[in-house]
PDB file of C-alpha atoms in Angstrom:
ATOM      1  CA  GLU A  21      -3.652  41.576  42.820  1.00  0.00           C
ATOM      2  CA  CYS A  22      -3.036  38.144  44.310  1.00  0.00           C
ATOM      3  CA  LYS A  23      -0.605  35.818  42.611  1.00  0.00           C
ATOM      4  CA  VAL A  24      -0.974  32.083  42.967  1.00  0.00           C
ATOM      5  CA  MET A  25       1.880  30.318  44.750  1.00  0.00           C
ATOM      6  CA  VAL A  26       3.475  28.342  41.963  1.00  0.00           C
ATOM      7  CA  GLN A  27       6.710  26.541  41.206  1.00  0.00           C
ATOM      8  CA  GLN A  28       9.072  28.590  39.106  1.00  0.00           C
ATOM      9  CA  ILE A  29       9.457  27.556  35.477  1.00  0.00           C
ATOM     10  CA  ARG A  30      13.144  26.667  35.200  1.00  0.00           C
ATOM     11  CA  LYS A  31      13.239  24.057  32.450  1.00  0.00           C
ATOM     12  CA  ALA A  32      12.377  24.130  28.773  1.00  0.00           C
ATOM     13  CA  VAL A  33      12.024  21.319  26.275  1.00  0.00           C
ATOM     14  CA  ILE A  34      12.681  21.875  22.565  1.00  0.00           C
ATOM     15  CA  PRO A  35      11.579  18.953  20.375  1.00  0.00           C
ATOM     16  CA  ALA A  36      13.867  18.796  17.340  1.00  0.00           C
ATOM     17  CA  ALA A  37      13.569  15.261  16.047  1.00  0.00           C
ATOM     18  CA  GLY A  38      11.510  15.793  12.869  1.00  0.00           C
ATOM     19  CA  TYR A  39      12.793  15.065   9.393  1.00  0.00           C
ATOM     20  CA  GLY A  40      12.136  18.497   7.858  1.00  0.00           C
ATOM     21  CA  THR A  41      10.838  16.940   4.638  1.00  0.00           C
ATOM     22  CA  ARG A  42       9.290  20.211   3.458  1.00  0.00           C
ATOM     23  CA  PHE A  43      12.765  21.672   3.079  1.00  0.00           C
ATOM     24  CA  LEU A  44      14.402  18.878   1.102  1.00  0.00           C
ATOM     25  CA  PRO A  45      17.036  18.765  -0.333  1.00  0.00           C
ATOM     26  CA  ALA A  46      18.473  21.295   2.184  1.00  0.00           C
ATOM     27  CA  THR A  47      17.495  19.042   5.090  1.00  0.00           C
ATOM     28  CA  LYS A  48      18.926  15.818   3.672  1.00  0.00           C
ATOM     29  CA  ALA A  49      22.178  16.226   5.614  1.00  0.00           C
ATOM     30  CA  THR A  50      21.416  19.365   7.673  1.00  0.00           C
ATOM     31  CA  PRO A  51      18.783  19.404  10.441  1.00  0.00           C
ATOM     32  CA  LYS A  52      16.003  21.862   9.583  1.00  0.00           C
ATOM     33  CA  GLU A  53      16.595  23.456  12.998  1.00  0.00           C
ATOM     34  CA  MET A  54      20.042  24.472  11.734  1.00  0.00           C
ATOM     35  CA  LEU A  55      18.792  26.324   8.648  1.00  0.00           C
ATOM     36  CA  PRO A  56      19.876  29.928   9.184  1.00  0.00           C
ATOM     37  CA  ILE A  57      17.702  33.018   9.380  1.00  0.00           C
ATOM     38  CA  VAL A  58      20.303  35.525   8.122  1.00  0.00           C
ATOM     39  CA  ASP A  59      23.354  34.185  10.019  1.00  0.00           C
ATOM     40  CA  LYS A  60      21.860  32.394  12.996  1.00  0.00           C
ATOM     41  CA  PRO A  61      20.335  28.891  12.999  1.00  0.00           C
ATOM     42  CA  THR A  62      16.606  28.743  13.683  1.00  0.00           C
ATOM     43  CA  ILE A  63      17.092  26.752  16.889  1.00  0.00           C
ATOM     44  CA  GLN A  64      19.320  29.478  18.328  1.00  0.00           C
ATOM     45  CA  TYR A  65      16.453  31.987  18.111  1.00  0.00           C
ATOM     46  CA  ILE A  66      14.342  29.485  20.071  1.00  0.00           C
ATOM     47  CA  VAL A  67      17.052  28.914  22.698  1.00  0.00           C
ATOM     48  CA  GLU A  68      17.581  32.688  23.056  1.00  0.00           C
ATOM     49  CA  GLU A  69      13.848  33.202  23.611  1.00  0.00           C
ATOM     50  CA  ALA A  70      13.914  30.592  26.391  1.00  0.00           C
ATOM     51  CA  LEU A  71      16.927  32.230  28.067  1.00  0.00           C
ATOM     52  CA  ALA A  72      15.414  35.714  27.756  1.00  0.00           C
ATOM     53  CA  SER A  73      12.289  34.338  29.473  1.00  0.00           C
ATOM     54  CA  GLY A  74      14.248  33.204  32.541  1.00  0.00           C
ATOM     55  CA  ILE A  75      14.767  29.530  31.671  1.00  0.00           C
ATOM     56  CA  GLU A  76      17.872  27.963  33.260  1.00  0.00           C
ATOM     57  CA  ASP A  77      18.048  24.486  31.721  1.00  0.00           C
ATOM     58  CA  ILE A  78      17.156  23.395  28.198  1.00  0.00           C
ATOM     59  CA  LEU A  79      16.570  19.896  26.879  1.00  0.00           C
ATOM     60  CA  ILE A  80      16.740  19.409  23.137  1.00  0.00           C
ATOM     61  CA  ILE A  81      15.038  16.241  21.949  1.00  0.00           C
ATOM     62  CA  SER A  82      16.923  15.242  18.855  1.00  0.00           C
ATOM     63  CA  GLY A  83      16.817  12.330  16.444  1.00  0.00           C
ATOM     64  CA  HIS A  84      18.889  10.656  13.760  1.00  0.00           C
ATOM     65  CA  GLY A  85      21.304  12.860  11.847  1.00  0.00           C
ATOM     66  CA  LYS A  86      21.013  15.789  14.258  1.00  0.00           C
ATOM     67  CA  ARG A  87      24.599  15.943  15.536  1.00  0.00           C
ATOM     68  CA  ALA A  88      25.010  19.423  14.031  1.00  0.00           C
ATOM     69  CA  ILE A  89      22.674  20.806  16.725  1.00  0.00           C
ATOM     70  CA  GLU A  90      24.844  19.368  19.500  1.00  0.00           C
ATOM     71  CA  ASP A  91      28.004  20.650  17.821  1.00  0.00           C
ATOM     72  CA  HIS A  92      26.462  24.118  17.480  1.00  0.00           C
ATOM     73  CA  PHE A  93      25.947  24.491  21.247  1.00  0.00           C
ATOM     74  CA  ASP A  94      29.342  22.930  22.050  1.00  0.00           C
ATOM     75  CA  SER A  95      32.639  24.772  22.362  1.00  0.00           C
ATOM     76  CA  ALA A  96      34.877  24.974  19.277  1.00  0.00           C
ATOM     77  CA  PRO A  97      38.454  25.234  20.640  1.00  0.00           C
ATOM     78  CA  THR A  98      40.243  25.258  17.278  1.00  0.00           C
ATOM     79  CA  LEU A  99      37.982  27.959  15.881  1.00  0.00           C
ATOM     80  CA  GLU A 100      38.242  29.975  19.111  1.00  0.00           C
ATOM     81  CA  GLN A 101      42.073  29.831  19.030  1.00  0.00           C
ATOM     82  CA  GLU A 102      42.087  30.964  15.410  1.00  0.00           C
ATOM     83  CA  LEU A 103      39.813  33.927  16.195  1.00  0.00           C
ATOM     84  CA  MET A 104      41.955  34.871  19.201  1.00  0.00           C
ATOM     85  CA  ARG A 105      45.051  34.757  17.008  1.00  0.00           C
ATOM     86  CA  LYS A 106      43.350  37.141  14.571  1.00  0.00           C
ATOM     87  CA  GLY A 107      42.157  39.378  17.389  1.00  0.00           C
ATOM     88  CA  ARG A 108      38.499  38.929  16.418  1.00  0.00           C
ATOM     89  CA  GLN A 109      36.908  39.483  19.836  1.00  0.00           C
ATOM     90  CA  ASP A 110      33.593  40.379  18.167  1.00  0.00           C
ATOM     91  CA  LEU A 111      33.321  36.925  16.582  1.00  0.00           C
ATOM     92  CA  LEU A 112      34.559  35.217  19.747  1.00  0.00           C
ATOM     93  CA  ASN A 113      31.678  36.830  21.626  1.00  0.00           C
ATOM     94  CA  VAL A 114      29.249  35.554  18.991  1.00  0.00           C
ATOM     95  CA  LEU A 115      30.636  32.015  19.392  1.00  0.00           C
ATOM     96  CA  ARG A 116      30.445  32.121  23.164  1.00  0.00           C
ATOM     97  CA  GLU A 117      26.787  33.121  23.110  1.00  0.00           C
ATOM     98  CA  THR A 118      26.064  29.531  22.095  1.00  0.00           C
ATOM     99  CA  THR A 119      28.506  27.742  24.432  1.00  0.00           C
ATOM    100  CA  ASP A 120      27.469  29.338  27.736  1.00  0.00           C
ATOM    101  CA  VAL A 121      24.005  27.783  27.531  1.00  0.00           C
ATOM    102  CA  ASN A 122      23.049  24.857  29.759  1.00  0.00           C
ATOM    103  CA  VAL A 123      21.828  22.465  27.063  1.00  0.00           C
ATOM    104  CA  HIS A 124      21.073  18.765  27.527  1.00  0.00           C
ATOM    105  CA  TYR A 125      20.157  16.214  24.875  1.00  0.00           C
ATOM    106  CA  VAL A 126      18.064  13.098  24.612  1.00  0.00           C
ATOM    107  CA  ARG A 127      17.216  11.141  21.485  1.00  0.00           C
ATOM    108  CA  GLN A 128      13.770  10.134  20.387  1.00  0.00           C
ATOM    109  CA  LYS A 129      14.643   6.733  18.958  1.00  0.00           C
ATOM    110  CA  TYR A 130      11.466   6.214  16.934  1.00  0.00           C
ATOM    111  CA  MET A 131       9.379   8.920  15.301  1.00  0.00           C
ATOM    112  CA  ARG A 132       6.214   8.446  17.319  1.00  0.00           C
ATOM    113  CA  GLY A 133       4.973  12.008  17.381  1.00  0.00           C
ATOM    114  CA  LEU A 134       5.241  15.108  19.529  1.00  0.00           C
ATOM    115  CA  GLY A 135       3.567  13.496  22.548  1.00  0.00           C
ATOM    116  CA  ASP A 136       6.179  10.746  22.564  1.00  0.00           C
ATOM    117  CA  ALA A 137       8.958  13.332  22.187  1.00  0.00           C
ATOM    118  CA  ILE A 138       7.671  15.168  25.292  1.00  0.00           C
ATOM    119  CA  LEU A 139       7.536  11.860  27.148  1.00  0.00           C
ATOM    120  CA  CYS A 140      11.292  11.509  26.460  1.00  0.00           C
ATOM    121  CA  ALA A 141      11.745  14.604  28.679  1.00  0.00           C
ATOM    122  CA  ARG A 142      10.196  13.036  31.777  1.00  0.00           C
ATOM    123  CA  ALA A 143      13.459  12.264  33.628  1.00  0.00           C
ATOM    124  CA  PHE A 144      14.828  15.732  32.819  1.00  0.00           C
ATOM    125  CA  VAL A 145      11.707  17.598  33.933  1.00  0.00           C
ATOM    126  CA  GLY A 146      10.878  15.553  37.025  1.00  0.00           C
ATOM    127  CA  ASP A 147       7.913  16.787  39.039  1.00  0.00           C
ATOM    128  CA  GLU A 148       7.826  20.430  38.022  1.00  0.00           C
ATOM    129  CA  PRO A 149       5.970  22.502  35.444  1.00  0.00           C
ATOM    130  CA  PHE A 150       8.001  23.161  32.310  1.00  0.00           C
ATOM    131  CA  ALA A 151       8.043  25.071  29.045  1.00  0.00           C
ATOM    132  CA  VAL A 152       7.886  23.601  25.545  1.00  0.00           C
ATOM    133  CA  LEU A 153       9.047  25.562  22.496  1.00  0.00           C
ATOM    134  CA  LEU A 154       8.622  24.134  19.014  1.00  0.00           C
ATOM    135  CA  GLY A 155      11.240  25.074  16.456  1.00  0.00           C
ATOM    136  CA  ASP A 156       8.779  25.715  13.625  1.00  0.00           C
ATOM    137  CA  ASP A 157       7.532  28.918  15.215  1.00  0.00           C
ATOM    138  CA  VAL A 158       9.856  31.855  15.755  1.00  0.00           C
ATOM    139  CA  VAL A 159       8.229  34.840  17.448  1.00  0.00           C
ATOM    140  CA  TYR A 160       9.644  38.339  17.399  1.00  0.00           C
ATOM    141  CA  HIS A 161       8.713  40.789  20.146  1.00  0.00           C
ATOM    142  CA  PRO A 162      11.031  43.728  20.908  1.00  0.00           C
ATOM    143  CA  GLN A 163      10.388  43.683  24.690  1.00  0.00           C
ATOM    144  CA  ARG A 164       8.641  40.579  25.996  1.00  0.00           C
ATOM    145  CA  PRO A 165       9.447  37.177  24.504  1.00  0.00           C
ATOM    146  CA  ALA A 166       6.358  35.061  23.777  1.00  0.00           C
ATOM    147  CA  LEU A 167       7.415  32.452  26.337  1.00  0.00           C
ATOM    148  CA  ARG A 168       7.825  35.107  29.042  1.00  0.00           C
ATOM    149  CA  GLN A 169       4.230  36.218  28.377  1.00  0.00           C
ATOM    150  CA  LEU A 170       3.055  32.625  28.957  1.00  0.00           C
ATOM    151  CA  ILE A 171       5.117  32.288  32.141  1.00  0.00           C
ATOM    152  CA  ASP A 172       3.499  35.472  33.477  1.00  0.00           C
ATOM    153  CA  VAL A 173       0.040  33.987  32.811  1.00  0.00           C
ATOM    154  CA  TYR A 174       1.070  30.739  34.522  1.00  0.00           C
ATOM    155  CA  GLU A 175       2.349  32.663  37.564  1.00  0.00           C
ATOM    156  CA  GLU A 176      -0.981  34.454  37.854  1.00  0.00           C
ATOM    157  CA  THR A 177      -3.235  31.447  37.285  1.00  0.00           C
ATOM    158  CA  GLY A 178      -1.253  28.335  38.231  1.00  0.00           C
ATOM    159  CA  GLY A 179      -2.664  26.469  35.224  1.00  0.00           C
ATOM    160  CA  SER A 180      -1.027  25.059  32.110  1.00  0.00           C
ATOM    161  CA  VAL A 181      -0.888  27.656  29.317  1.00  0.00           C
ATOM    162  CA  LEU A 182      -1.052  27.145  25.552  1.00  0.00           C
ATOM    163  CA  GLY A 183       0.479  29.909  23.441  1.00  0.00           C
ATOM    164  CA  CYS A 184      -2.041  30.871  20.765  1.00  0.00           C
ATOM    165  CA  GLN A 185      -2.774  33.481  18.156  1.00  0.00           C
ATOM    166  CA  ILE A 186      -5.849  34.208  16.064  1.00  0.00           C
ATOM    167  CA  VAL A 187      -5.378  32.760  12.582  1.00  0.00           C
ATOM    168  CA  ALA A 188      -7.128  33.536   9.300  1.00  0.00           C
ATOM    169  CA  ASP A 189     -10.033  31.314   8.206  1.00  0.00           C
ATOM    170  CA  ALA A 190      -7.898  29.739   5.482  1.00  0.00           C
ATOM    171  CA  GLN A 191      -5.344  28.669   8.105  1.00  0.00           C
ATOM    172  CA  VAL A 192      -7.697  27.054  10.618  1.00  0.00           C
ATOM    173  CA  SER A 193      -7.437  23.539   9.180  1.00  0.00           C
ATOM    174  CA  SER A 194      -3.633  23.574   9.609  1.00  0.00           C
ATOM    175  CA  TYR A 195      -3.590  23.942  13.407  1.00  0.00           C
ATOM    176  CA  GLY A 196      -4.867  22.665  16.713  1.00  0.00           C
ATOM    177  CA  ILE A 197      -7.784  24.969  17.573  1.00  0.00           C
ATOM    178  CA  VAL A 198      -8.981  25.595  21.138  1.00  0.00           C
ATOM    179  CA  ALA A 199     -12.528  25.815  22.478  1.00  0.00           C
ATOM    180  CA  GLY A 200     -13.454  27.408  25.790  1.00  0.00           C
ATOM    181  CA  THR A 201     -14.632  30.532  27.559  1.00  0.00           C
ATOM    182  CA  MET A 202     -12.849  33.876  27.323  1.00  0.00           C
ATOM    183  CA  GLN A 203     -11.623  35.197  30.705  1.00  0.00           C
ATOM    184  CA  ASN A 204     -10.444  38.509  29.240  1.00  0.00           C
ATOM    185  CA  GLU A 205      -9.598  39.713  25.732  1.00  0.00           C
ATOM    186  CA  ARG A 206      -6.445  37.572  25.552  1.00  0.00           C
ATOM    187  CA  LEU A 207      -7.109  34.659  27.881  1.00  0.00           C
ATOM    188  CA  MET A 208      -9.387  31.667  27.364  1.00  0.00           C
ATOM    189  CA  ARG A 209     -10.089  28.807  29.742  1.00  0.00           C
ATOM    190  CA  VAL A 210      -9.820  25.704  27.573  1.00  0.00           C
ATOM    191  CA  SER A 211     -12.555  23.070  27.528  1.00  0.00           C
ATOM    192  CA  ASP A 212     -11.511  21.256  24.354  1.00  0.00           C
ATOM    193  CA  MET A 213      -8.987  21.177  21.522  1.00  0.00           C
ATOM    194  CA  ILE A 214      -9.553  20.045  17.978  1.00  0.00           C
ATOM    195  CA  GLU A 215      -6.613  19.051  15.817  1.00  0.00           C
ATOM    196  CA  LYS A 216      -6.782  20.575  12.298  1.00  0.00           C
ATOM    197  CA  PRO A 217     -10.564  21.010  12.063  1.00  0.00           C
ATOM    198  CA  ALA A 218     -12.467  21.967   8.923  1.00  0.00           C
ATOM    199  CA  LEU A 219     -13.487  25.629   9.143  1.00  0.00           C
ATOM    200  CA  ALA A 220     -17.150  24.710   9.755  1.00  0.00           C
ATOM    201  CA  GLU A 221     -16.176  22.521  12.730  1.00  0.00           C
ATOM    202  CA  ALA A 222     -13.732  24.997  14.290  1.00  0.00           C
ATOM    203  CA  PRO A 223     -14.911  26.268  17.703  1.00  0.00           C
ATOM    204  CA  SER A 224     -12.750  29.424  17.500  1.00  0.00           C
ATOM    205  CA  ARG A 225      -9.904  30.988  15.544  1.00  0.00           C
ATOM    206  CA  MET A 226      -7.438  30.546  18.402  1.00  0.00           C
ATOM    207  CA  ALA A 227      -4.668  28.282  17.104  1.00  0.00           C
ATOM    208  CA  VAL A 228      -2.005  26.665  19.278  1.00  0.00           C
ATOM    209  CA  LEU A 229       1.348  27.889  18.005  1.00  0.00           C
ATOM    210  CA  GLY A 230       4.330  26.080  19.413  1.00  0.00           C
ATOM    211  CA  ARG A 231       4.650  27.573  22.921  1.00  0.00           C
ATOM    212  CA  TYR A 232       3.430  25.827  26.053  1.00  0.00           C
ATOM    213  CA  ILE A 233       3.716  25.865  29.825  1.00  0.00           C
ATOM    214  CA  ILE A 234       2.687  22.395  30.958  1.00  0.00           C
ATOM    215  CA  ARG A 235       2.146  20.941  34.411  1.00  0.00           C
ATOM    216  CA  PRO A 236       3.951  17.626  35.097  1.00  0.00           C
ATOM    217  CA  GLU A 237       0.664  15.664  35.290  1.00  0.00           C
ATOM    218  CA  ILE A 238       0.943  15.518  31.484  1.00  0.00           C
ATOM    219  CA  PHE A 239       3.475  12.662  31.706  1.00  0.00           C
ATOM    220  CA  SER A 240       1.154  10.070  33.231  1.00  0.00           C
ATOM    221  CA  ILE A 241      -1.512  11.107  30.706  1.00  0.00           C
ATOM    222  CA  LEU A 242       0.936  10.753  27.793  1.00  0.00           C
ATOM    223  CA  GLN A 243       1.953   7.326  29.024  1.00  0.00           C
ATOM    224  CA  ASN A 244      -1.648   6.186  28.689  1.00  0.00           C
ATOM    225  CA  THR A 245      -2.419   8.013  25.442  1.00  0.00           C
ATOM    226  CA  GLU A 246      -3.203   5.731  22.525  1.00  0.00           C
ATOM    227  CA  PRO A 247      -1.582   6.603  19.201  1.00  0.00           C
ATOM    228  CA  GLY A 248      -3.852   8.937  17.214  1.00  0.00           C
ATOM    229  CA  LYS A 249      -3.455  10.496  13.771  1.00  0.00           C
ATOM    230  CA  GLY A 250      -0.730   8.801  11.701  1.00  0.00           C
ATOM    231  CA  GLY A 251      -0.011   6.249  14.426  1.00  0.00           C
ATOM    232  CA  GLU A 252       1.658   8.957  16.502  1.00  0.00           C
ATOM    233  CA  ILE A 253       1.137   9.935  20.114  1.00  0.00           C
ATOM    234  CA  GLN A 254      -0.391  13.392  19.846  1.00  0.00           C
ATOM    235  CA  LEU A 255       0.350  16.028  22.470  1.00  0.00           C
ATOM    236  CA  THR A 256      -3.048  17.560  21.661  1.00  0.00           C
ATOM    237  CA  ASP A 257      -4.856  14.390  22.787  1.00  0.00           C
ATOM    238  CA  ALA A 258      -3.024  14.446  26.126  1.00  0.00           C
ATOM    239  CA  LEU A 259      -3.669  18.176  26.619  1.00  0.00           C
ATOM    240  CA  LYS A 260      -7.400  17.588  26.068  1.00  0.00           C
ATOM    241  CA  VAL A 261      -7.390  15.065  28.916  1.00  0.00           C
ATOM    242  CA  LEU A 262      -5.388  17.490  31.066  1.00  0.00           C
ATOM    243  CA  ALA A 263      -7.953  20.228  30.356  1.00  0.00           C
ATOM    244  CA  GLN A 264     -10.726  17.970  31.686  1.00  0.00           C
ATOM    245  CA  ARG A 265      -8.844  17.213  34.905  1.00  0.00           C
ATOM    246  CA  ASP A 266      -7.058  20.468  35.530  1.00  0.00           C
ATOM    247  CA  THR A 267      -7.132  24.122  34.482  1.00  0.00           C
ATOM    248  CA  VAL A 268      -5.651  24.778  31.064  1.00  0.00           C
ATOM    249  CA  TYR A 269      -5.580  28.247  29.551  1.00  0.00           C
ATOM    250  CA  ALA A 270      -5.008  29.488  26.015  1.00  0.00           C
ATOM    251  CA  TYR A 271      -3.245  32.843  25.829  1.00  0.00           C
ATOM    252  CA  ASN A 272      -3.237  34.983  22.705  1.00  0.00           C
ATOM    253  CA  PHE A 273       0.380  36.145  22.929  1.00  0.00           C
ATOM    254  CA  GLU A 274       1.739  39.336  21.380  1.00  0.00           C
ATOM    255  CA  GLY A 275       4.455  39.320  18.744  1.00  0.00           C
ATOM    256  CA  ARG A 276       5.155  38.704  15.090  1.00  0.00           C
ATOM    257  CA  ARG A 277       5.134  34.977  14.529  1.00  0.00           C
ATOM    258  CA  TYR A 278       6.841  33.255  11.623  1.00  0.00           C
ATOM    259  CA  ASP A 279       5.803  29.808  10.451  1.00  0.00           C
ATOM    260  CA  LEU A 280       9.159  28.279   9.603  1.00  0.00           C
ATOM    261  CA  GLY A 281       7.613  24.989   8.585  1.00  0.00           C
ATOM    262  CA  ASP A 282       6.519  26.859   5.483  1.00  0.00           C
ATOM    263  CA  LYS A 283       8.900  28.107   2.782  1.00  0.00           C
ATOM    264  CA  LEU A 284       7.158  31.464   2.461  1.00  0.00           C
ATOM    265  CA  GLY A 285       7.219  31.913   6.241  1.00  0.00           C
ATOM    266  CA  PHE A 286      10.921  31.123   6.235  1.00  0.00           C
ATOM    267  CA  LEU A 287      11.579  33.756   3.552  1.00  0.00           C
ATOM    268  CA  GLU A 288       9.498  36.339   5.435  1.00  0.00           C
ATOM    269  CA  ALA A 289      11.528  35.694   8.596  1.00  0.00           C
ATOM    270  CA  THR A 290      14.819  36.010   6.706  1.00  0.00           C
ATOM    271  CA  VAL A 291      13.828  39.335   5.147  1.00  0.00           C
ATOM    272  CA  GLU A 292      12.289  40.879   8.279  1.00  0.00           C
ATOM    273  CA  PHE A 293      15.080  39.827  10.657  1.00  0.00           C
ATOM    274  CA  ALA A 294      17.607  41.260   8.195  1.00  0.00           C
ATOM    275  CA  LEU A 295      15.667  44.556   8.009  1.00  0.00           C
ATOM    276  CA  ARG A 296      15.710  44.884  11.833  1.00  0.00           C
ATOM    277  CA  ARG A 297      19.487  44.697  11.995  1.00  0.00           C
ATOM    278  CA  SER A 298      21.596  47.799  12.471  1.00  0.00           C
ATOM    279  CA  ASP A 299      24.366  46.448  10.227  1.00  0.00           C
ATOM    280  CA  LEU A 300      22.106  45.285   7.375  1.00  0.00           C
ATOM    281  CA  GLY A 301      18.780  47.060   7.655  1.00  0.00           C
ATOM    282  CA  ASP A 302      19.436  50.248   5.682  1.00  0.00           C
ATOM    283  CA  PRO A 303      21.360  48.845   2.695  1.00  0.00           C
ATOM    284  CA  PHE A 304      19.017  45.837   2.497  1.00  0.00           C
ATOM    285  CA  ARG A 305      15.936  48.083   2.590  1.00  0.00           C
ATOM    286  CA  ALA A 306      17.391  50.219  -0.202  1.00  0.00           C
ATOM    287  CA  TYR A 307      18.108  47.084  -2.230  1.00  0.00           C
ATOM    288  CA  LEU A 308      14.540  45.768  -1.770  1.00  0.00           C
ATOM    289  CA  LYS A 309      13.054  49.112  -2.829  1.00  0.00           C
ATOM    290  CA  GLN A 310      15.183  49.190  -5.928  1.00  0.00           C
ATOM    291  CA  LEU A 311      14.310  45.565  -6.652  1.00  0.00           C
ATOM    292  CA  ALA A 312      10.569  46.224  -6.280  1.00  0.00           C
ATOM    293  CA  GLU A 313      10.806  49.037  -8.839  1.00  0.00           C
ATOM    294  CA  THR A 314      12.689  46.999 -11.429  1.00  0.00           C
ATOM    295  CA  LEU A 315      10.843  43.664 -11.185  1.00  0.00           C
TER     296      LEU A 315
END
C-alpha cells in the first residue's frame, strides 16, 4: 500500500470565540467551552483529543470574556503549593495535565464567523496543513480519537479531510451536508457542500461535524470569500472553492459524538462520560436504575 508523501500534521486550531447564547445564563460570565462534563471543561476534552492524535501545538481562537480558558491552561502556583502542602499528588497530576500543553492564543476581535476565525490562525499555521477541532462536538472513541482517524486518511490521500457522520433525516437541515462520490464505505470525494439544506435538497446524509484537516491553500480562499449567511465569512463557502481546485474528502469517522451545542446533547455527554468512569460508573449506574424505577 503506497502512502502519499505529505507534511505531518503538527498544529491544531480550536475556534472558541462564540457567545454560547444557547446556554444562557450559564454562559453570561463563563465561556461555554469551560462548562464541565462531569469535572472537566469541554475544551479540555477537545485539547486531549488533539494531543492523543499526535498534535504538538494548539492555537485557541478566543474572544471577549474568554480569559477563563487561558487561565485554565496556565499554571496555578498558589493552588499547586497548597496541594503539595496537603500531599495531594493525585490532584497535582490532574492540574499538570492542563499546564504541560503547548497552547497559544489569538483573539477574533469581531464576530465575523468561523471562516474569519480560521483566518486569524494564518500566522500560526504558516504554510502547512493543519487540524481544526470545533468545541461543540466531543467524540468518544476508546482507541482511536476522531482526529487521528482523519489524519490517517490525510496521510493516505494527501487531500483535505472533513470529519463527517451520517445524521438522521430530521437533523439534515442543521448541518453542512456533503455531496460527492463514495471511494469506499467510509470515504467520499467531495464535489460540493450545502450549508443546512432542506431534506429534499440534501445530496446525502453525510454531515460535517467539527473535525477537519485542511491544506493551507484555504487561507488565500478565505481572504477572498465574501460574507455569506448572517454577514459572516463561512468556512463552508471556502471549502467548496477548495474542493473545486483541490482534492477534498469527507470521512465518516467512528465514535460516539455528542452535540454540545444542544442542551440534551450536553446532558447525554455528562451522563455517559460519568458512566464510563471507574470511580463513578457503578454507583451512578445504580442510582440511574433506581431513579428510572421511581420516576
